[in-house]
Amino acid sequence: MKWLRFFNTPTKPLGKDGKKVSGCVEHIELSKNTAAEGIVLLKNQNNVLPLKNKKIVLLGKASEEYVKGGGGSGDVYCQYCTSLYEAFKSAEGIELYEGLHDFYQENLKAQRAKKREPGMTSEPELSGSQIKAASEFSDTAILSINRYSGEGWDRACSIPGKELHMENIEVDVWGGEDAFRAMSKEVFPKGDFYLTTEEENLVKAAEKNFKNVIVLLNVGGVIDTSWFAENPKIQSVLFLGQGGMEGAKAAVEILLGKKNPSGKLTDTFAKRLEDYPSTETFHDFAGGVEYQEDIFVGYRYFETIPGKKDCVVYPFGYGLSYTDFEINLVGQNDADEKIAFTIKVKNTGKVSGKEVVQLYYSAPEGKLTKPKLILGGFKKTKELKPGESCFVETEIEKNNLASYDDEGAVKKSAWVLEKGDYKFYYGNSIRNVKETETPFTVKETEVVLQLTEQLKPKKLTKRLLADGTYKNLETSEYEKIQRPELFKKAEVLEGVIPSVRGLPYKSLVERFHHPAKHLQDVADGKVTMEEFMAQLSEEDLVWLLGGQPNTGTANTFGIGNNFDYDIPNVMTADGPAGIRIMPWIEQYTTAWPCATTLACTWNEDAVEKIGEAVAKEVKENNCGIYLAPGLNIHRSPLCGRNFEYYSEDPLVSGIMASAAVKGIQSQGIAATPKHFAFNNKETNRKQSDSIVSERAAREVYLKSFEYVVKNAGPWAIMSSYNMVNGQHTSECKDLLTNILRKEWAYKGMVMTDWWTRAEHWREVKAGNDVKMACGYPEQLLEALKDGCITIDEVKTSARRVLEMILKLD
């Protein structure tokens, strides 16, 4: 018998010998090891790394304040976060220069008093005497740069005419978002994509006074790398990402050669911010944000559009190693529905290491414009000893080579394979590949899947084509929706705590002698779900469709909650870098590497293990729904929440998110892929309209979610704050019903993000089952009375909630 778990009673520690798993040694070790696997070696001139000289000078305040991840709901309250200074101090055989430690600590203490977060601090100027004393200690300096971003605000843009205009932004009720924007502008007047003047001065001092200069980038997204890529005075560079609470220790293990870097970039690093086509419209608000680059996002843009290859400093998939690998295709099997590739990888170097095999394809030119290359598959090897070989298998479904036709060039609203040769390329980055000898030939153009038009854009004025020109589009007006007056008042809608449903006096004698059917009876198979739901009143049903009060350690509210019928109040928990419990609870958890760093591992097995581990911590803290993973596309480096998401590529995002979902749900905890969809910026996120073509939606922004739904079966999905083509995503039937449920056959529950600006009854009607953090049952009852929604629509959503609860363990 499976007993339903209730979420208002203490749980026992889930570790060995009665110990807790939350923040345990084993989880912290897993976090560190995974962080190490996500570190990318960008440059290693003259093989300066691993370190030969063990006398080290640490330059930069970032050596004293490691940024473990981003801010907002993705933050984690852990017991400690190791700095690079502390990590080096604990390493054996290292002689560390101490002359700058107190200086940096005192400076950071003063900046903390201004409420500046790690990574949101100014670089203090070093005096000539300080630099001179440090250079006399050692000829090797490690210079660290860090950055911080978070939920609700985006990275600043300093390009004239492209700056953020505050007059178009909804009032910040919380206050923190405006404070971070102001702080960012103060600390990074040129925008944090570029070095500050103080950082530039530090770099110049390092170049002038040290023979060996190693740069560490403790950054959760893309920044300018042109200042060191071709600079011979900077010999080595590591992109650390943001690796959780012991990411600094992981970095030191790489620097000392205890581990070999095997990470690869999952974003394209261009020379300038304006090289990214999304920069042009990123901070637009009044008329919405046009995705004019269309399907050409990330490497699809830089590898396709004429002249844009030269804008790239480090390409997608790039990453060096301390060893060398030989990669050769040894087999290609064209089966009925898939094309399978067998690739041999040999370690030809002198140290052990791992390699990532990447498989790309190109589609023939036809009536539809297409990217030059698209990632079709990848696989990371095991650790190979010098001289050791292994074989990796990867495959591509033939139908996945198709393009979506949203204009009728071939067949409107259909996935089509145009005739011609589909070529394949394998290697270890998009710029280091070899073409296979055998293409897949389509003799006649064919429709592989006929669909119907969804998400039609009305305000998209133009779309980019592969030759670099734009096609102008016809526009039209959105349907006008009259909203109640309260929707004009952010202070009334934001941060509302769920009301508590009152219960009348009841006799326990009556409850025992005339018991109702309980949800446990459904779990036991004693009654059907239909029989159980038949006894629920309209009021019972609508109360299930909104968030519920917190219990225990939870701080993001619950779902379910009906005492009469023993429906548990299932607590949710924030993610995705670990369960976030408020510090006054005094229950510390593990801070895992951020999603961008996890993606750079290209290791889905490692991500699944983290999913299992974090789910145990969620369960131990008596929550049942983990609000992760995040898998929105990195459309622009400016998005403040990119650290929560995996990549500019939907396949990488889909595979990594699927691994996370499988790991989480293996422990009986519901995963919640988010934010569905087009949540590619944070500023004004609850009103921002993502104006996107149906083709770009299906080929880029929805593709990762589709992969997760079909390969991992998440029990819940979170819709996003923003609008898409004039509709709030949580009110968008095209998205939530027609695409998600009818096309993809999704069977789970959909919840809103917290405190949306959409109407509850419209959300339910569109297929959004639960409004978080609180619902408005009185509005649903009124909508039922007025005929705006039907009781069947309410029952459908309520059933999905109950079915999700029954899956929990």
Tab-separated table of N, CA and C in Angstrom, residues 21-22 35 110 144 162 228 231 241 248 259 343 396 406 439 483-484 511-512 519 567 653 675 683 761 783 794:
chain	number	residue	atom	x	y	z
A	21	VAL	N	20.659	14.342	4.779
A	21	VAL	CA	21.310	14.447	3.475
A	21	VAL	C	21.453	15.907	3.055
A	22	SER	N	20.643	16.788	3.624
A	22	SER	CA	20.692	18.200	3.247
A	22	SER	C	22.052	18.796	3.601
A	35	ALA	N	31.054	20.629	-10.730
A	35	ALA	CA	31.537	21.970	-11.085
A	35	ALA	C	32.848	21.886	-11.846
A	110	ALA	N	33.655	46.919	3.446
A	110	ALA	CA	33.070	48.249	3.277
A	110	ALA	C	31.987	48.240	2.201
A	144	SER	N	41.328	37.145	-11.118
A	144	SER	CA	39.939	36.678	-11.127
A	144	SER	C	38.961	37.815	-11.407
A	162	LYS	N	20.332	51.960	-26.913
A	162	LYS	CA	19.858	50.623	-26.539
A	162	LYS	C	19.768	50.447	-25.022
A	228	PHE	N	41.599	39.085	-24.004
A	228	PHE	CA	42.665	38.114	-23.705
A	228	PHE	C	42.870	37.075	-24.797
A	231	ASN	N	45.865	37.966	-26.807
A	231	ASN	CA	46.841	38.720	-26.027
A	231	ASN	C	47.925	37.775	-25.505
A	241	GLY	N	32.374	29.496	-14.844
A	241	GLY	CA	30.936	29.528	-14.623
A	241	GLY	C	30.666	29.924	-13.182
A	248	ALA	N	34.960	27.029	-6.196
A	248	ALA	CA	36.342	27.516	-6.103
A	248	ALA	C	37.317	26.363	-5.888
A	259	LYS	N	42.613	17.519	-11.681
A	259	LYS	CA	41.569	17.155	-12.629
A	259	LYS	C	41.884	17.834	-13.952
A	343	ILE	N	31.527	6.460	-33.194
A	343	ILE	CA	32.715	7.308	-33.275
A	343	ILE	C	33.753	6.828	-32.271
A	396	ILE	N	20.534	10.395	-34.786
A	396	ILE	CA	19.610	11.468	-35.133
A	396	ILE	C	18.374	10.849	-35.774
A	406	ASP	N	5.992	27.898	-41.619
A	406	ASP	CA	4.871	28.665	-41.068
A	406	ASP	C	4.271	29.642	-42.077
A	439	PRO	N	25.951	11.282	-46.854
A	439	PRO	CA	24.824	12.133	-46.445
A	439	PRO	C	23.528	11.324	-46.439
A	483	ARG	N	-9.642	44.383	-18.781
A	483	ARG	CA	-9.226	43.805	-17.502
A	483	ARG	C	-9.906	44.559	-16.357
A	484	PRO	N	-10.163	43.868	-15.268
A	484	PRO	CA	-10.653	44.572	-14.075
A	484	PRO	C	-9.649	45.626	-13.624
A	511	ARG	N	-17.554	12.121	11.372
A	511	ARG	CA	-16.493	11.825	10.397
A	511	ARG	C	-16.156	10.339	10.403
A	512	PHE	N	-16.156	9.731	11.610
A	512	PHE	CA	-15.804	8.311	11.689
A	512	PHE	C	-16.949	7.396	11.239
A	519	LEU	N	-8.732	10.814	-0.648
A	519	LEU	CA	-7.786	10.608	-1.752
A	519	LEU	C	-6.959	9.348	-1.541
A	567	ILE	N	-6.813	15.623	1.260
A	567	ILE	CA	-5.943	16.021	0.145
A	567	ILE	C	-4.779	16.799	0.731
A	653	SER	N	19.775	22.100	-24.076
A	653	SER	CA	18.836	22.439	-23.009
A	653	SER	C	17.880	21.290	-22.735
A	675	HIS	N	10.657	28.278	-17.733
A	675	HIS	CA	9.384	28.976	-17.654
A	675	HIS	C	8.796	28.885	-19.052
A	683	THR	N	13.527	42.150	-16.984
A	683	THR	CA	12.969	43.473	-16.738
A	683	THR	C	11.556	43.575	-17.326
A	761	TRP	N	-9.529	32.921	-14.206
A	761	TRP	CA	-10.466	32.114	-14.996
A	761	TRP	C	-9.983	31.944	-16.434
A	783	ALA	N	-16.969	33.343	-12.339
A	783	ALA	CA	-16.846	33.011	-13.761
A	783	ALA	C	-17.713	31.812	-14.122
A	794	VAL	N	-13.114	23.277	-15.022
A	794	VAL	CA	-12.612	23.301	-13.646
A	794	VAL	C	-12.260	21.894	-13.187
